[in-house]
Amino acid sequence: MLQGLFSSNLLQSLIEQDPLQWYKSRDWQKESDRFRHPGISYPTYYKDQNFHSIKNGYLSVEAAVSYDLVSPCLLLPNEQLVRRTLINKIREKPQHILDLGCGTGSMTLLLKQAFPSAKVIGLDLSPYMLVMAATKAQQEGADIQFLQGNAEKTQFPDCSFDLITASLLFHETPSTTARTILQESYRLLKPGGKIAIMDGNQLFLRRVNWVNPIFEEPYAAEYADGDMTAWLQSSGFAHVHTQSVWWMHQVSYGVKLD
């Protein structure tokens, strides 16, 4: 019952009339076709799973439209504050940045604002999320490249990036997938490159695992039982550290030395 409320009544109450009309007026098939990569094969954990009580999860227009409306309710006390915490601790001046699981591009836009001279790429499996991300970037006049791709096997060459980020990605993947993504990130980073991750606080999520069925987070419990610091270290990263952000969130960093 709670799941139904979350997916229907809450969604309708959050979408005001003008945005709803905007959503209905778009040719989502045509716009999403711009991002569809012919070689993409959706992983089973992604295509056969509802997320946030939305049927077909991120492979639906509803997920793309509702994401930016719901995320401020989850990234307490303030979405921008939490997201900027990740960026503020990056002291380097990266020139090639990859944002994995970029979704609607909220973090990707902040990265471009923080590092305006960098080439920034946002990668996501959902073509609908990429439509939203590209629309936001266009509205902001931000030169960002958005691509459809699988973070487990991106097909970028070795040592392509100075900085790789991922925000709110790993709690939505099985733990085996999470570790594969970290290994792929290590391959993609140049020597001296950094990975920066923002997600739910794993210790906190263990204590409140009763919320997972309500919000239909199929992999959150598995993520909570893991240890991001250990995952990063086992993937080859050095100088790894994780810190809590407002109890509910955490940021993790690692460096590729060789």
Coordinates of C-alpha atoms in Angstrom, one line a residue:
M1 CA 0.0 0.0 0.0
L2 CA 2.7 2.4 0.9
Q3 CA 4.5 1.5 -2.3
G4 CA 1.4 2.4 -4.3
L5 CA 1.1 5.8 -2.5
F6 CA 4.7 6.6 -3.2
S7 CA 4.5 5.8 -6.9
S8 CA 1.2 7.5 -7.6
N9 CA -0.2 10.0 -5.2
L10 CA 3.2 11.4 -4.1
L11 CA 4.4 11.6 -7.7
Q12 CA 1.3 13.4 -8.8
S13 CA 1.4 15.8 -5.8
L14 CA 5.0 16.7 -6.5
I15 CA 4.5 17.4 -10.2
E16 CA 2.8 20.8 -10.5
Q17 CA 0.7 21.6 -13.5
D18 CA 3.3 23.3 -15.7
P19 CA 6.0 20.7 -15.3
L20 CA 3.3 18.0 -15.9
Q21 CA 2.3 19.6 -19.1
W22 CA 5.9 20.0 -20.1
Y23 CA 6.4 16.2 -19.5
K24 CA 3.3 15.3 -21.5
S25 CA 4.3 17.6 -24.4
R26 CA 7.6 16.0 -25.1
D27 CA 8.3 13.3 -27.7
W28 CA 10.2 11.1 -25.3
Q29 CA 10.8 8.3 -27.8
K30 CA 12.4 10.7 -30.3
E31 CA 14.4 12.6 -27.7
S32 CA 15.7 9.4 -26.0
D33 CA 16.7 7.9 -29.4
R34 CA 19.4 10.6 -29.5
F35 CA 21.1 8.8 -26.6
R36 CA 20.4 5.1 -27.4
H37 CA 23.6 3.2 -28.1
P38 CA 23.0 0.3 -30.4
G39 CA 25.5 -1.9 -28.6
I40 CA 23.9 -1.5 -25.1
S41 CA 22.7 -4.6 -23.3
Y42 CA 20.8 -3.8 -20.1
P43 CA 22.0 -5.9 -17.1
T44 CA 19.3 -8.2 -15.6
Y45 CA 19.5 -6.5 -12.2
Y46 CA 18.6 -3.2 -14.0
K47 CA 16.0 -4.1 -16.6
D48 CA 14.0 -6.6 -14.6
Q49 CA 13.6 -4.5 -11.5
N50 CA 11.4 -1.8 -10.2
F51 CA 13.1 1.1 -8.5
H52 CA 11.4 3.6 -6.1
S53 CA 8.1 1.8 -6.7
I54 CA 8.1 2.7 -10.4
K55 CA 7.5 -0.1 -12.8
N56 CA 10.5 -0.7 -15.1
G57 CA 12.6 1.5 -12.9
Y58 CA 14.9 3.9 -14.7
L59 CA 13.9 2.5 -18.1
S60 CA 10.7 4.6 -17.8
V61 CA 9.9 8.2 -18.4
E62 CA 8.2 8.4 -15.0
A63 CA 11.5 7.7 -13.2
A64 CA 13.3 10.4 -15.2
V65 CA 10.6 13.1 -14.5
S66 CA 10.2 12.3 -10.8
Y67 CA 13.8 11.9 -9.9
D68 CA 14.6 15.6 -9.3
L69 CA 11.4 16.1 -7.4
V70 CA 12.0 13.3 -5.0
S71 CA 15.8 13.5 -4.5
P72 CA 15.7 16.7 -2.2
C73 CA 13.4 14.7 0.1
L74 CA 16.1 12.0 0.4
L75 CA 19.3 14.1 0.4
L76 CA 18.7 15.9 3.7
P77 CA 19.2 18.4 5.1
N78 CA 19.9 20.0 1.7
E79 CA 20.6 18.4 -1.7
Q80 CA 23.0 21.0 -2.9
L81 CA 24.9 21.0 0.3
V82 CA 25.3 17.2 0.3
R83 CA 26.4 17.1 -3.3
R84 CA 28.9 19.9 -3.0
T85 CA 30.5 18.2 0.0
L86 CA 31.9 15.6 -2.4
I87 CA 33.3 18.2 -4.8
N88 CA 34.6 20.6 -2.1
K89 CA 37.2 18.0 -1.0
I90 CA 38.7 17.6 -4.5
R91 CA 41.8 19.8 -4.4
E92 CA 43.1 18.8 -7.7
K93 CA 42.2 20.5 -11.0
P94 CA 41.0 17.6 -13.2
Q95 CA 40.8 18.1 -16.9
H96 CA 38.9 15.0 -17.9
I97 CA 36.0 14.0 -15.6
L98 CA 33.6 11.0 -15.9
D99 CA 30.4 11.0 -13.8
L100 CA 29.2 7.4 -13.6
G101 CA 25.5 6.8 -13.3
C102 CA 24.9 10.5 -13.8
G103 CA 21.1 10.2 -13.9
T104 CA 19.5 13.6 -14.5
G105 CA 22.9 15.3 -14.4
S106 CA 22.7 17.1 -11.0
M107 CA 26.2 16.2 -9.9
T108 CA 27.5 16.4 -13.5
L109 CA 26.4 20.1 -13.7
L110 CA 28.0 20.8 -10.3
L111 CA 31.3 19.3 -11.6
K112 CA 31.3 21.5 -14.7
Q113 CA 30.6 24.5 -12.5
A114 CA 33.5 23.6 -10.2
F115 CA 35.9 22.7 -13.0
P116 CA 34.8 24.9 -16.0
S117 CA 37.9 24.1 -18.1
A118 CA 37.5 20.3 -17.8
K119 CA 35.9 18.1 -20.3
V120 CA 33.0 16.5 -18.4
I121 CA 31.2 13.3 -19.5
G122 CA 28.0 12.0 -17.9
L123 CA 27.3 8.2 -18.4
D124 CA 24.1 6.5 -17.6
L125 CA 22.1 3.4 -18.8
S126 CA 18.8 5.2 -19.0
P127 CA 18.1 7.2 -22.2
Y128 CA 15.3 9.0 -20.4
M129 CA 17.5 10.2 -17.6
L130 CA 19.9 11.4 -20.2
V131 CA 17.2 13.4 -21.9
M132 CA 16.6 15.2 -18.6
A133 CA 20.3 15.7 -18.0
A134 CA 20.9 17.2 -21.4
T135 CA 17.9 19.5 -21.0
K136 CA 19.3 20.8 -17.7
A137 CA 22.7 21.3 -19.1
Q138 CA 21.3 23.2 -22.1
Q139 CA 19.3 25.4 -19.8
E140 CA 22.5 26.2 -17.9
G141 CA 24.6 26.7 -21.0
A142 CA 26.9 23.9 -19.7
D143 CA 29.1 22.1 -22.3
I144 CA 28.7 18.5 -21.0
Q145 CA 28.7 15.3 -23.1
F146 CA 26.0 12.8 -22.0
L147 CA 26.4 9.2 -23.2
Q148 CA 24.5 6.0 -22.7
G149 CA 26.7 3.3 -21.3
N150 CA 27.2 0.6 -18.7
A151 CA 29.5 1.7 -15.8
E152 CA 30.7 -1.9 -15.5
K153 CA 32.2 -1.9 -19.0
T154 CA 32.4 1.6 -20.4
Q155 CA 34.5 1.0 -23.5
F156 CA 36.7 4.1 -22.8
P157 CA 40.4 3.5 -23.3
D158 CA 42.7 2.9 -20.3
C159 CA 43.9 5.9 -18.3
S160 CA 41.3 8.3 -19.9
F161 CA 40.3 10.4 -16.8
D162 CA 41.7 12.4 -14.0
L163 CA 38.6 12.2 -11.9
I164 CA 35.7 9.7 -11.8
T165 CA 32.7 10.4 -9.7
A166 CA 29.5 8.4 -8.7
S167 CA 26.7 9.8 -6.7
L168 CA 23.8 7.6 -5.4
L169 CA 24.9 4.8 -7.7
F170 CA 26.1 2.0 -5.6
H171 CA 23.1 1.5 -3.3
E172 CA 21.2 0.7 -6.5
T173 CA 23.5 -2.1 -7.7
P174 CA 24.2 -5.6 -6.4
S175 CA 27.5 -5.6 -4.4
T176 CA 29.2 -7.8 -7.1
T177 CA 28.3 -5.1 -9.7
A178 CA 29.5 -2.4 -7.4
R179 CA 33.0 -4.0 -7.2
T180 CA 33.1 -4.5 -11.0
I181 CA 32.3 -0.8 -11.4
L182 CA 35.2 0.1 -9.1
Q183 CA 37.6 -2.1 -11.0
E184 CA 36.5 -0.5 -14.2
S185 CA 37.0 3.0 -12.7
Y186 CA 40.5 2.0 -11.7
R187 CA 41.3 1.0 -15.3
L188 CA 39.9 4.3 -16.6
L189 CA 41.9 6.6 -14.3
K190 CA 45.2 8.0 -15.1
P191 CA 48.1 7.4 -12.6
G192 CA 47.4 9.9 -9.8
G193 CA 43.7 10.1 -10.7
K194 CA 41.0 10.1 -8.1
I195 CA 37.7 8.5 -7.6
A196 CA 35.0 10.3 -5.5
I197 CA 31.8 8.6 -4.4
M198 CA 28.7 10.0 -2.6
D199 CA 26.0 7.6 -1.4
G200 CA 24.0 6.5 1.6
N201 CA 25.9 6.0 4.9
Q202 CA 26.3 2.2 5.0
L203 CA 26.2 2.1 8.8
F204 CA 23.1 4.3 9.0
L205 CA 21.3 2.3 6.3
R206 CA 21.9 -0.9 8.3
R207 CA 20.0 0.7 11.2
V208 CA 17.0 1.8 9.1
N209 CA 16.7 -1.1 6.7
W210 CA 12.9 -1.1 7.3
V211 CA 12.6 1.8 4.8
N212 CA 13.9 -0.3 1.8
P213 CA 10.5 -2.0 1.1
I214 CA 8.7 1.4 1.3
F215 CA 10.9 3.1 -1.3
E216 CA 11.5 -0.2 -3.1
E217 CA 15.3 -0.1 -3.0
P218 CA 16.0 -3.7 -4.0
Y219 CA 19.8 -3.5 -3.4
A220 CA 20.1 -1.1 -0.6
A221 CA 20.3 -3.7 2.1
E222 CA 23.1 -5.5 0.3
Y223 CA 24.9 -2.2 -0.2
A224 CA 24.5 -1.4 3.5
D225 CA 26.1 -4.7 4.6
G226 CA 29.2 -3.8 2.5
D227 CA 32.1 -1.6 3.2
M228 CA 33.0 1.0 0.6
T229 CA 36.5 1.6 2.0
A230 CA 37.3 -2.1 1.7
W231 CA 35.8 -2.3 -1.8
L232 CA 38.0 0.6 -3.0
Q233 CA 41.1 -0.9 -1.4
S234 CA 40.5 -4.4 -2.9
S235 CA 40.0 -2.7 -6.3
G236 CA 43.6 -1.3 -6.1
F237 CA 43.0 2.2 -4.8
A238 CA 45.3 3.9 -2.3
H239 CA 44.8 6.7 0.2
V240 CA 41.3 5.5 0.7
H241 CA 39.0 7.2 3.2
T242 CA 35.3 7.5 3.9
Q243 CA 33.6 10.0 6.0
S244 CA 30.0 10.5 7.2
V245 CA 28.0 13.5 5.9
W246 CA 25.0 14.5 8.1
W247 CA 24.8 10.9 9.5
M248 CA 22.7 9.7 6.5
H249 CA 25.2 10.0 3.8
Q250 CA 28.9 9.3 3.2
V251 CA 31.7 10.3 0.8
S252 CA 34.5 8.1 -0.2
Y253 CA 37.8 8.8 -2.0
G254 CA 40.6 6.8 -3.5
V255 CA 43.7 7.4 -5.7
K256 CA 45.2 5.3 -8.4
L257 CA 49.0 5.4 -7.8
D258 CA 50.4 3.6 -10.8

